XYZ file of C-alpha atoms in Angstrom:
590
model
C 28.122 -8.902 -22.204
C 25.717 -10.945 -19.910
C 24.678 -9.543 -16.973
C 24.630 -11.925 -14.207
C 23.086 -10.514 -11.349
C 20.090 -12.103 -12.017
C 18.187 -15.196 -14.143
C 17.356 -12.880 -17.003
C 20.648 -12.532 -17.926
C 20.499 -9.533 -19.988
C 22.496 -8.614 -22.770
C 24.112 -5.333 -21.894
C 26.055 -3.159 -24.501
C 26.186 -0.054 -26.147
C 22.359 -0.281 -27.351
C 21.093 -1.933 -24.364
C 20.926 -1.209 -20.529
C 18.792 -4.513 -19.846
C 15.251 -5.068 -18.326
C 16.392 -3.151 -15.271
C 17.668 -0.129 -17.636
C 20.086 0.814 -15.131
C 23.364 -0.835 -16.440
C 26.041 -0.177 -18.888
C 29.154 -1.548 -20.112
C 32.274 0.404 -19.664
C 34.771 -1.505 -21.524
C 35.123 -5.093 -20.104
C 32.617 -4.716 -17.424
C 29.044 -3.898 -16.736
C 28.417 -0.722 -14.125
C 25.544 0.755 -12.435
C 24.048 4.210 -14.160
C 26.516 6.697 -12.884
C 23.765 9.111 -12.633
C 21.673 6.326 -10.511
C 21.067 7.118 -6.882
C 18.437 6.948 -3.737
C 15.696 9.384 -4.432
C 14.239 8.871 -1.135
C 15.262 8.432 2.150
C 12.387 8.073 5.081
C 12.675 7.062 8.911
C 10.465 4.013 9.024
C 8.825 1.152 11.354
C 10.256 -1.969 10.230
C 6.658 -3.423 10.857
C 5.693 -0.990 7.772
C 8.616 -2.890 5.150
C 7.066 -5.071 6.449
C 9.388 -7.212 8.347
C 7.584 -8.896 11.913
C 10.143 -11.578 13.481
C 13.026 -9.178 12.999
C 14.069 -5.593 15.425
C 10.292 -5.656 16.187
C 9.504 -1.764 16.045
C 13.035 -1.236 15.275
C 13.642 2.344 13.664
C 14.961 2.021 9.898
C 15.766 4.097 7.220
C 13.912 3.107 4.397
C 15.612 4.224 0.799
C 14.381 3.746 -2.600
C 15.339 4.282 -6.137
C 14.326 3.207 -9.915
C 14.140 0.148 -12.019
C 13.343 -3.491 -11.524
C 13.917 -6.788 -13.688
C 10.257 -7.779 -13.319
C 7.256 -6.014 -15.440
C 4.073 -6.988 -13.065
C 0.830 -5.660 -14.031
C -0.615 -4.229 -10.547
C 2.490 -3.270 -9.361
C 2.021 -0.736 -6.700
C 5.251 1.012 -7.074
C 5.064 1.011 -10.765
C 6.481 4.167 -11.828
C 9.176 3.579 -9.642
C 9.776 0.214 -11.088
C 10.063 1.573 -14.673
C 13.133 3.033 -14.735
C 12.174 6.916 -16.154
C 14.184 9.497 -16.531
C 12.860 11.228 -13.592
C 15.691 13.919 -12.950
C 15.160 14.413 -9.368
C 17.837 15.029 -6.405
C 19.340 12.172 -5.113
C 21.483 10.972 -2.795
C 24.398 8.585 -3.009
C 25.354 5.997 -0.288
C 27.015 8.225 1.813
C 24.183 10.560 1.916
C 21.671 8.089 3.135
C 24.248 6.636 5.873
C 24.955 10.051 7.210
C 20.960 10.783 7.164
C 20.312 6.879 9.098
C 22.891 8.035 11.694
C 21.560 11.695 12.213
C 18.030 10.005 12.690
C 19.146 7.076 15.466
C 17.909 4.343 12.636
C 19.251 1.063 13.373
C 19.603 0.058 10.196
C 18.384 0.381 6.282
C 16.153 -1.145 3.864
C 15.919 -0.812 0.221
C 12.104 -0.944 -0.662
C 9.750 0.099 -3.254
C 12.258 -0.863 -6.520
C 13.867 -3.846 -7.109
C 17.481 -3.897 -5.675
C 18.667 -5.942 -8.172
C 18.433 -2.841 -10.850
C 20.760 -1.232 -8.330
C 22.610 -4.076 -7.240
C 26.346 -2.413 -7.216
C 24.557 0.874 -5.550
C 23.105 -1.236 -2.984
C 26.575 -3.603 -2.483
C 28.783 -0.083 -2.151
C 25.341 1.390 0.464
C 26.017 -2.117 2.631
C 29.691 -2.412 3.144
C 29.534 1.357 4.251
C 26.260 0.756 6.409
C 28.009 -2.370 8.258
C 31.169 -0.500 9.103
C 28.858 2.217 10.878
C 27.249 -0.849 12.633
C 24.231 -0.838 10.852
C 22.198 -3.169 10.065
C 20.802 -3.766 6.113
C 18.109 -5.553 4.402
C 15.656 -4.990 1.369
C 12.321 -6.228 -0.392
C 13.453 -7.965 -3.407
C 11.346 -10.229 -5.703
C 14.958 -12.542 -5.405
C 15.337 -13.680 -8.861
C 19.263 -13.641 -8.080
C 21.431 -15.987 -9.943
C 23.033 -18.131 -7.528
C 26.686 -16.708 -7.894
C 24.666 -12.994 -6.833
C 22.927 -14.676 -3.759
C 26.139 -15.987 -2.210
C 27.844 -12.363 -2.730
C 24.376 -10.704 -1.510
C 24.105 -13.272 2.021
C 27.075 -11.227 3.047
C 26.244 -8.656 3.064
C 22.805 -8.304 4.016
C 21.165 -8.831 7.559
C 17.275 -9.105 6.428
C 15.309 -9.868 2.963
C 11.759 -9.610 2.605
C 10.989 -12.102 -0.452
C 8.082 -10.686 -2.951
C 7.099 -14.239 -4.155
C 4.413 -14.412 -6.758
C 2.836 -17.625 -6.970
C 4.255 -21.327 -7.262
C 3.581 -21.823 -10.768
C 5.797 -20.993 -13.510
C 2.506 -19.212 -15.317
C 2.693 -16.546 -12.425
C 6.033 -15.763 -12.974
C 6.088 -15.290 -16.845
C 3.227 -12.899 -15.922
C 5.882 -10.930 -14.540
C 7.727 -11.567 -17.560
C 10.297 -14.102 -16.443
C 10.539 -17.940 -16.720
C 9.998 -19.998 -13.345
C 9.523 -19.436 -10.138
C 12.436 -22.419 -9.577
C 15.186 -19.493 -8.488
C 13.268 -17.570 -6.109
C 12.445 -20.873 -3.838
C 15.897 -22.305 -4.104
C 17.147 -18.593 -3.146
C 14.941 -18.829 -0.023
C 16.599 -21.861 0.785
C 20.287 -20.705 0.362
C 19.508 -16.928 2.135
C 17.625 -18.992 4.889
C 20.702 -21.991 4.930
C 23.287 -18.688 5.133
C 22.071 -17.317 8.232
C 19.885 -14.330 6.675
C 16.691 -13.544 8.312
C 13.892 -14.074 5.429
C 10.414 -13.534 5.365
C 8.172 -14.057 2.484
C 5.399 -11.864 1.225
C 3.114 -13.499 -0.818
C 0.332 -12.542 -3.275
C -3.405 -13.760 -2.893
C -5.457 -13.123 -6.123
C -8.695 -14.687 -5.924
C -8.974 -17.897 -7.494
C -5.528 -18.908 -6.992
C -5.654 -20.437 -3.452
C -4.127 -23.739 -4.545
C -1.210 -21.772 -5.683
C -0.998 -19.681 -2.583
C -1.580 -22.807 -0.389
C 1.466 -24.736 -2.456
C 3.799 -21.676 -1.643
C 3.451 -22.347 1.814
C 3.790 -26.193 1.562
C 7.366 -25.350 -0.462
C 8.225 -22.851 2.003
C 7.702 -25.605 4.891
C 10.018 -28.070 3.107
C 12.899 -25.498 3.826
C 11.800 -24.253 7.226
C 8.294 -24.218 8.950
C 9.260 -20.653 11.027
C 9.762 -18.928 8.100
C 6.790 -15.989 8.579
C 4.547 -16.117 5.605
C 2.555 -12.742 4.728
C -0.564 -13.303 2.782
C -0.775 -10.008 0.881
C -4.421 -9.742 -0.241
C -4.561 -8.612 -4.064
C -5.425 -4.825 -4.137
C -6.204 -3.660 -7.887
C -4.327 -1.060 -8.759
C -3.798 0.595 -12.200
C -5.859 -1.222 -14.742
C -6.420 -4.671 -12.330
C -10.056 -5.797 -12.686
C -12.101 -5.616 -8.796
C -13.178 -9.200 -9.624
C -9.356 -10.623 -8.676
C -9.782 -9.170 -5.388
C -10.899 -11.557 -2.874
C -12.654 -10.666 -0.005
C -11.494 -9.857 3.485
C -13.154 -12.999 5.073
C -12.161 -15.672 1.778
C -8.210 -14.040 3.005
C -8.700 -14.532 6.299
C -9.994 -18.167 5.977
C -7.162 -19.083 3.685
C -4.993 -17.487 5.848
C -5.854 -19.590 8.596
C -5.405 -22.931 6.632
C -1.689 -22.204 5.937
C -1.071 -22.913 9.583
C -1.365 -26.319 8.626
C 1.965 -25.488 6.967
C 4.298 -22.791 8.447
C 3.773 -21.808 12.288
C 3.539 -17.815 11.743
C 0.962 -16.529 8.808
C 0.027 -13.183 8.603
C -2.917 -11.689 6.881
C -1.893 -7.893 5.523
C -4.403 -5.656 3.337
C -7.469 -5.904 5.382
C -8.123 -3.672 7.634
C -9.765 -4.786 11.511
C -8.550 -8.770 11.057
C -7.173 -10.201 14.264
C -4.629 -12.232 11.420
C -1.719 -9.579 11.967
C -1.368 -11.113 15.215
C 1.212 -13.849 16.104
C 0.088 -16.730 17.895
C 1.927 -19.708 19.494
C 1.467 -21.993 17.367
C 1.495 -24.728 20.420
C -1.196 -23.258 22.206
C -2.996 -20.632 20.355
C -2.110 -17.868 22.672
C -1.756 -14.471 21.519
C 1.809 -13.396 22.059
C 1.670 -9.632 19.977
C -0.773 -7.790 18.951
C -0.513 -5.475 15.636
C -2.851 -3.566 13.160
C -3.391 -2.155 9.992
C -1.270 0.264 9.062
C -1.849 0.880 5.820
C -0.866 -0.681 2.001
C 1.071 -3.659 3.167
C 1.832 -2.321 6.331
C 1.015 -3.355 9.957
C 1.961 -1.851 13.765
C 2.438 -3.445 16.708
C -0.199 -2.361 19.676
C 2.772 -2.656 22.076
C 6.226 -3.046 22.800
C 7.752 -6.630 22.064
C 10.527 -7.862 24.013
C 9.928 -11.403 25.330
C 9.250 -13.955 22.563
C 8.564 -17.292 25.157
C 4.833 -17.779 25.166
C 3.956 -19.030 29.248
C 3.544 -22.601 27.625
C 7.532 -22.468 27.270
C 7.357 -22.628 23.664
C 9.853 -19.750 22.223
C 9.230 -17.205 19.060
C 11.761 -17.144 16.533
C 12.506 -13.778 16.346
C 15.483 -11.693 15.502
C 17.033 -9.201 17.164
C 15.808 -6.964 20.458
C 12.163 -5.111 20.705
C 12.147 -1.073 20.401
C 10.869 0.002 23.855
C 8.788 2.635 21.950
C 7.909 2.375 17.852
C 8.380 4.485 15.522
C 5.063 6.738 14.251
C 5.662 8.138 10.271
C 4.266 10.982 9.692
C 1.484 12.144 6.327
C 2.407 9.808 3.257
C 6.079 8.498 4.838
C 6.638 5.402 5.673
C 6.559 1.328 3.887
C 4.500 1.509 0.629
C 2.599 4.988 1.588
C 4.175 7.108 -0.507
C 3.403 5.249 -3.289
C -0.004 5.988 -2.759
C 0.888 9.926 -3.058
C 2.140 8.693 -6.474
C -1.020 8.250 -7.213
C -3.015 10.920 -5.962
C -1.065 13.508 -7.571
C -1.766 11.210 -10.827
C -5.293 11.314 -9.747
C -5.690 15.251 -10.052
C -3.197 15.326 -13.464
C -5.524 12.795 -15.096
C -8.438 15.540 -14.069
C -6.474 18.172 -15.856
C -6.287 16.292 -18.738
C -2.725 14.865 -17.951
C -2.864 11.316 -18.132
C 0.872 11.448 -19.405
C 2.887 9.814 -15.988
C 6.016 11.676 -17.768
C 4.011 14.921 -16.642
C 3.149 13.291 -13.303
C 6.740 12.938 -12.892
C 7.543 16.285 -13.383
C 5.145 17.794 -11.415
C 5.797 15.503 -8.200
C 9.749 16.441 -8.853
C 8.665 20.030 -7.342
C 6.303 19.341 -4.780
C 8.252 15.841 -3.487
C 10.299 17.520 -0.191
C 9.211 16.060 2.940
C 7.419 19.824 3.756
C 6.048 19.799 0.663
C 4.488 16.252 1.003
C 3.213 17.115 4.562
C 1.720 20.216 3.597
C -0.215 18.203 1.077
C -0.847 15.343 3.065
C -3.538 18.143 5.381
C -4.615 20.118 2.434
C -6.206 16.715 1.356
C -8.200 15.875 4.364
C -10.973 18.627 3.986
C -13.134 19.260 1.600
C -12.538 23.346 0.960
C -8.501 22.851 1.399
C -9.013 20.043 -1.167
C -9.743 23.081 -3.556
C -6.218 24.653 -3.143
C -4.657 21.486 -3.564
C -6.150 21.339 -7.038
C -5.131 24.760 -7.597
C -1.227 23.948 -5.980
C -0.886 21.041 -8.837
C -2.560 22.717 -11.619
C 0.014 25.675 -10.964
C 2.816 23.182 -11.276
C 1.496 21.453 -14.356
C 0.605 24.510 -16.052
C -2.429 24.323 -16.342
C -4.139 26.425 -14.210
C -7.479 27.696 -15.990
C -7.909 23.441 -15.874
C -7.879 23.383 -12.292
C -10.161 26.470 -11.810
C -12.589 24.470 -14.060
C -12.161 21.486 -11.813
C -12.327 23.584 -8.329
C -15.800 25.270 -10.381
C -17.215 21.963 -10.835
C -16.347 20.469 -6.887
C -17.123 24.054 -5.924
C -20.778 24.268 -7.085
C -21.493 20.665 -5.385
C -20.169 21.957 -2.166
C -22.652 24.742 -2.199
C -25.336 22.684 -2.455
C -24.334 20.284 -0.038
C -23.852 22.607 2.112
C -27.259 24.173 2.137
C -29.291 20.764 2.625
C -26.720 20.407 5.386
C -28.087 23.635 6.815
C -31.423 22.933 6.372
C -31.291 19.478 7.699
C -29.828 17.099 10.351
C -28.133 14.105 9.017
C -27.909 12.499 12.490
C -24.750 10.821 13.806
C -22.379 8.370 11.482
C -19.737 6.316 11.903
C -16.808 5.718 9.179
C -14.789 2.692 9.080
C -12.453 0.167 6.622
C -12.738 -3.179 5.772
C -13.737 -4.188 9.499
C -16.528 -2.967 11.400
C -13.782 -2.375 14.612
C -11.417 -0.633 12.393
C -12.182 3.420 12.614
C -10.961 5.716 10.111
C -8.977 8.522 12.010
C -10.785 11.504 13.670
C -9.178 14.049 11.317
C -9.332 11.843 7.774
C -11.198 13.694 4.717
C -13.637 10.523 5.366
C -15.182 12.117 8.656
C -14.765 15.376 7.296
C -16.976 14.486 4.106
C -19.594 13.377 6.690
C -19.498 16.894 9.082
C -19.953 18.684 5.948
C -22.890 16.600 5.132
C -24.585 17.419 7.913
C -23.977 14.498 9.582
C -22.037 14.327 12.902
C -18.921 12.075 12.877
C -18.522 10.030 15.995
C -15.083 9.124 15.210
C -14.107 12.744 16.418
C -14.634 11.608 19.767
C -11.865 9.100 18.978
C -8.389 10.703 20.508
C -5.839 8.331 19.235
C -4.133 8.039 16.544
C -3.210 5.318 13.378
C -3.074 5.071 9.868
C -5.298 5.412 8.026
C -7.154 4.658 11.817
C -6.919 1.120 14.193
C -9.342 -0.779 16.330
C -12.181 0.202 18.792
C -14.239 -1.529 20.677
C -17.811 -3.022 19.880
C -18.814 -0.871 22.779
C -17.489 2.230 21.350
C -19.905 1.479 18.405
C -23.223 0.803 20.673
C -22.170 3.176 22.949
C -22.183 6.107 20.534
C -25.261 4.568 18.504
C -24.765 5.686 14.749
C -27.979 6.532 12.709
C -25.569 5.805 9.755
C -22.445 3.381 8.900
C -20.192 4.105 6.034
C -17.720 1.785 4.828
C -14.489 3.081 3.435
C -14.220 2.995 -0.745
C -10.260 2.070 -0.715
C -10.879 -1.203 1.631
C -13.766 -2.458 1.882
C -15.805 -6.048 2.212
C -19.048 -7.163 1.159
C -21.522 -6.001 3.211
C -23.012 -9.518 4.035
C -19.562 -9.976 5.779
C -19.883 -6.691 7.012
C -23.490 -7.595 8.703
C -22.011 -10.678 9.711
C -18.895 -9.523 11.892
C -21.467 -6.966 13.566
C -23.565 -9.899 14.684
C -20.233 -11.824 15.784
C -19.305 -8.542 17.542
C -22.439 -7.678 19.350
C -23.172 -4.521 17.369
C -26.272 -3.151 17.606
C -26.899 0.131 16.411
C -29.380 1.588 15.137
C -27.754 1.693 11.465
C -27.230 -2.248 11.926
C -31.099 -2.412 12.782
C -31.952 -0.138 10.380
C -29.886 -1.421 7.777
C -28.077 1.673 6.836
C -24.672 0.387 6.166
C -22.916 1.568 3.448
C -20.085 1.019 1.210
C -19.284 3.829 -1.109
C -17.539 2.978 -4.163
C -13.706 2.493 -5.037
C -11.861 5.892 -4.329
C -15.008 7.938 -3.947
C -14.142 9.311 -0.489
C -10.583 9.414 -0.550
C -7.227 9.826 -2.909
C -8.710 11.349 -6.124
C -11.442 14.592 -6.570
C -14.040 11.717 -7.460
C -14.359 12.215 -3.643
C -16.822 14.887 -4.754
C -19.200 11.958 -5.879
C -18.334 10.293 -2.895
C -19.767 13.709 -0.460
C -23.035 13.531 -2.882
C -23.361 9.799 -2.119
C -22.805 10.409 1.958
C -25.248 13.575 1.617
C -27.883 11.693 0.082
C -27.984 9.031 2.060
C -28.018 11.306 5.239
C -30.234 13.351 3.631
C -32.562 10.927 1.363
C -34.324 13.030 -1.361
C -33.258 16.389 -0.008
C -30.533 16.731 -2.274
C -32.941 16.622 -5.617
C -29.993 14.854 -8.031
C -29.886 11.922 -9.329
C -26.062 10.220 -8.287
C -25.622 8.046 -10.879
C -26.353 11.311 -13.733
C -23.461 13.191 -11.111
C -21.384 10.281 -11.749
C -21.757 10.155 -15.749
C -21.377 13.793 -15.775
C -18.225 13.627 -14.061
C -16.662 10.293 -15.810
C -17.294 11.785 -18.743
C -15.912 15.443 -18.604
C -12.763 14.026 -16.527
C -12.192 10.720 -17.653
C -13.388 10.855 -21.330
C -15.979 7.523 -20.487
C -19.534 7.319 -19.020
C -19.534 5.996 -15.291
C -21.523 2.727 -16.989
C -18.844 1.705 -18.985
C -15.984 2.227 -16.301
C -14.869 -0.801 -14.257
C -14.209 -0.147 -10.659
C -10.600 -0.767 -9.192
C -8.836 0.723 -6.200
C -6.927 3.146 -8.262
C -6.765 6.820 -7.563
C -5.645 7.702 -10.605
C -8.474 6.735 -12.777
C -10.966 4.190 -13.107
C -10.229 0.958 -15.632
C -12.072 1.095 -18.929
C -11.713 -2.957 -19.009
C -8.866 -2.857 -20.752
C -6.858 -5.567 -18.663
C -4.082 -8.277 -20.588
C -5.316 -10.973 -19.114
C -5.897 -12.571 -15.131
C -2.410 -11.338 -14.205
C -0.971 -11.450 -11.148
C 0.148 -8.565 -8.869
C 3.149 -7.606 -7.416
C 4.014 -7.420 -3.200
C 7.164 -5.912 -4.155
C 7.977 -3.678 -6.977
C-alpha cells in the first residue's frame, strides 16, 4: 500500500516499513510502529527550536523521537534520524502532555526527527495538546503531500521549515526528487493561517541557491523570517564547505533585498540575530548565540511597533522572563551529547553507533546528563568521565589506557605550569565579543596551563558564553587570545573585527591570536592536544614536545590514521579520513 503522508510515497507491506521505517500495514491500512514513542521530553526556549516572530521566549516542551524520510549527509541529528532500534523508555502522548502541563510550557514542538516518520504519533500528541490549550508546532523538512498538509494546518499552530536549497540537485542529495513540494507547502501552511518560518542551509559556494530561496520565499510573503543556517561539518562533511563567519554575514545581509527579517544563526558574536525594522534600520530586539542553531533574546519582547510606526509581524505575546536550559537540554544541544559520548566510544575502540546507542540508553536521564555535562568541563573530572563510559561499554582496561595516556600529559603540563607564568588569556568563539563562559573546560584548559583566564571575572551566564564589551577586552589586557576549535573564523577576520572594535591588547599587538583546531578544546579527549597546544603557546619551548608528533601519536593509537592524513571537520566523534560522497548538502533539520 502507498503511503501518502509524504512525496516519497513509500511502498509499505509486510517486507517494508518505508524510508521513515516507522510504518506498517495492519490489514487495509498503514499504522505508526506500535512500539514508537517520544524518547525525550525537555523544557525549552522557543528561541532555541528556533522559532523568533512567534511566543518570543515563550516556554515549550520540546519532544523528539526516531526516523525521518530524508537521508542528508551532515545531518546533525543523524542517529536520531535513522530509525535504530534503540530500546529506550519512552513516553506516549499523554506522557509528554501531562509533563508540558506540570512544567507551565505553553505549548510543544516536535524537533530533532522528522515528524513525518511519526506523523499519526504526532496527529494523536496535537488533538490532545489543543484540548489542554496548548499550543503545537514542529521542525519538519515539509515534504508533505498536499492531502497531509491540509490535515497537518489544523492542527498545528507553528512549523519551522528545514529547506535545503532551491535546486532540485540539493534535494536528491537528501535523497528525494525536487524541492517543488516544500515551496508550494510554504505557500499553503502560510495561505492557512500557520505561523512558518524557514531555516535555510548556507554551504559555501552555493549563494546563488541560497539567494534564490529567498527570492521564492518573497513571491509568497516578504515577512516570512528567513534563518541563514551557516553549514557546520559534522560527521564526515569536508571543512572546505564551511563558509566563513563574515562571507555568512555578508550574504546574510543581501537577502534583505528580499524578505524584511533575515537572521544569521551558527556564528557566534554577529549582530545578524538581531531584528531590525526593515523601514528604518532600527534595532527593535536584541538576541545571541546560543548554541547549534540556537539563539536568545538579551531581553524581554513585548512591543513589536518600531517608534517609526512601522509594526513587527510577530505572533503571539512576549514571556516577561525566558526560559534558561540547563547542561546539554535544550534546541539541537543534546545532539551534541550524541556526539561526545561517540567521541570517547570511538577512543575505546567503539566506532560501532549501535554500541553508542547502548551505552547513552544508561547514562541518558536528565541527572545523568547533568552530572556529565560538569564532569566534562575540567580537565581531572574529564578522567572519570572516561572511566563512567568505559564502565558502561565494557571496556574498562580501554579507558584506563586512555585516562594513562591524558594522565601523563597532564603531569607534565602541570609542572611547566608550576615552573612558569603563562600570563593572562582570553577565550572566545567565532567573534572577538563573544566570551566562552567562566566555568567552560575552555578556560579551565588555560588555568591549568598556567595561564590566568580573564573570563573568570565574567559573572554571567550563556551558552556556550554571549557578548562583552570591547572594553572588557582592553580593560583586562590579555597577553594571549584563543579562539574556540568548534566555531571559529579566519583569523584575518578575526584581526579585522578587533580593529573595527577598537581592541587593543597586547595579544592583538603582539599578534598572539590563536585558533586551535576543530574539537581540540572541547567535546572529544583530543582536548588533550588541544591543553598541549594552549601550554605551548603560553609557555613557548618550555614544554620540550613537538605538537604535531603528540598529534600523530594520538590519531594514530585512537583513530587508526596519522594526524597528516586526517581532514579536519567539526565533529566530536572523530576526525574525517576524506572519505566524503560528494559536495552534499547539510541538513537544518533532521
Amino acid at each position: 500500500m502507498k503511503c501518502k503522508i509524504c512525496e516519497m510515497a513509500c511502498d509499505i507491506n509486510e517486507h517494508s516499513t518505508g524510508r521513515c521505517k516507522t510504518y506498517q500495514l495492519d490489514g487495509d491500512k498503514i499504522i505508526q510502529d506500535p512500539e514508537l514513542g517520544y524518547l525525550g521530553a525537555f523544557p525549552v526556549s522557543i528561541e532555541t527550536i528556533p522559532m523568533l516572530h512567534y511566543y518570543p521566549a515563550g516556554k515549550f516542551l520540546q519532544v523528539f523521537s526516531t526516523g525521518c524520510n530524508f537521508k542528508c549527509p551532515g545531518c546533525i541529528a543523524r542517529l536520531l534520524a535513522s530509525r535504530r532500534s534503540l530500546g529506550w523508555p519512552t513516553l506516549n502522548p499523554d506522557q509528554v502532555i501531562e509533563t508540558a502541563l506540570k512544567l507551565g510550557c505553553i505549548g510543544i514542538v516536535s524537533t530533532l526527527n522528522e515528524p513525518a516518520a511519526n506523523f499519526y504519533m504526532f496527529h494523536e500528541l496535537a488533538l490532545k495538546a489543543k484540548e489542554k490549550g496548548l499550543l503545537v508546532g514542529c521542525s519538519s523538512n515539509c515534504y508533505f503531500t498536499e492531502e497531509t498538509i491540509e490535515e497537518l494546518s489544523g492542527f498545528v499552530n507553528f512549523m519551522n521549515v528545514g529547506i535545503k536549497g532551491h535546486s532540485d540537485d540539493s534535494y536528491r542529495n537528501c535523497g528525494v526528487l525536487s524541492s517543488k513540494p516544500v515551496f508550494r507547502n510554504i505557500e499553503k501552511l502560510h495561505r492557512m493561517g500557520v505561523h512558518v518560518e524557514v531555516s535555510a542551509v548556507y554551504m559555501k559556494g552555493k549563494e546563488e541557491d541560497v539567494i534564490q530561496v529567498a527570492r521564492t520565499l518573497a513571491n509568497i510573503s516578504t515577512s516570512i523570517p528567513l534563518q541563514l543556517m551557516r553549514f557546520i561539518p559534522f560527521g564526515d562533511a569536508p571543512i572546505a564547505l564551511e563558509p566563513s563567519i563574515g562571507a555568512s554575514e555578508r550574504l546574510c545581509n543581501s537577502l534583505h533585498d528580499h524578505l524584511q527579517h533575515v537572521y544569521l544563526f551558527n556564528s557566534p558574536g554577529t549582530g545578524l540575530m538581531d531584528t531590525f525594522c526593515p523601514e528604518c534600520g532600527e534595532v527593535i530586539i536584541e538576541r545571541e548565540f546560543y548554541g547549534p542553531m540556537g539563539s536568545r533574546l538579551l531581553k524581554p519582547w513585548s512591543n513589536y511597533s518600531c517608534e517609526c510606526g512601522h509594526s513587527i509581524p510577530v505572533t503571539g505575546t512576549g514571556a516577561i522572563e525566558s526560559f534558561s536550559e540547563s547542561g546539554f537540554m535544550g534546541g539541537y544541544r543534546i545532539s551534541r551529547a550524541f556526539g561526545m559520548v561517540h567521541a570517547v566510544l570511538t577512543c575505546l575502540g567503539i566506532p560501532e553507533e549501535e554500541r553508542m546507542l547502548e551505552v547513552w540508553k544508561k547514562i541518558s536521564s536528565s541527572e545523568a546528563l547533568m552530572d556529565i555535562h560538569h564532569m566534562i568541563q575540567n580537565p581531572t573530572s574529564y578522567l572519570e568521565y572516561i572511566r563512567l563510559i568505559a564502565d558502561k561499554a565494557g571496556v574498562q582496561e580501554k579507558g584506563e589506557d586512555l585516562v594513562s595516556f591524558i594522565g601523563k600529559r597532564l603531569e607534565l603540563i602541570e609542572r611547566v605550569a608550576s615552573e612558569n607564568d603563562g600570563g593572562s588569556a582570553y577565550y572566545c568563539m567565532g567573534s572577538p565579543l563573544f566570551a566562552l563562559n567562566a566555568g567552560r573546560m575552555e578556560n579551565n584548559l588555560v588555568n591549568f596551563a598556567g595561564g590566568q583566564s580573564i573570563n573568570k571575572l565574567l559573572q554571567k551566564e550563556g551558552k556556550p558564553g554571549f557578548n562583552v564589551e570591547p572594553g572588557f577586552i582592553n580593560d583586562n589586557n590579555p597577553k594571549t587570545i584563543f579562539i574556540s576549535g568548534f566555531l571559529s573564523r579566519p583569523l584575518y577576520e578575526f584581526y579585522g573585527l578587533c580593529k573595527y572594535y577598537g581592541i587593543e591588547a597586547d595579544a592583538v599587538k603582539q599578534q598572539r591570536i590563536y585558533a586551535l583546531p576543530p574539537s581540540w578544546d572541547f567535546g572529544s579527549p583530543r582536548w588533550i592536544l588541544g591543553l598541549l597546544y594552549i601550554a605551548d603557546k603560553l609557555h613557548p619551548g618550555k614544554l620540550e614536545i613537538d605538537i604535531e608528533q603528540e598529534a600523530n601519536t594520538f590519531y594514530r593509537r585512537y583513530y587508526g590514521i596519522y594526524y597528516s592524513e586526517a581532514k579536519p571537520n567539526r565533529s566530536f566523534h572523530r576526525p574525517s579520513s576524506g572519505i566524503w560522497p560528494g559536495e552534499l548538502t547539510g541538513c537544518t533539520h533532521a
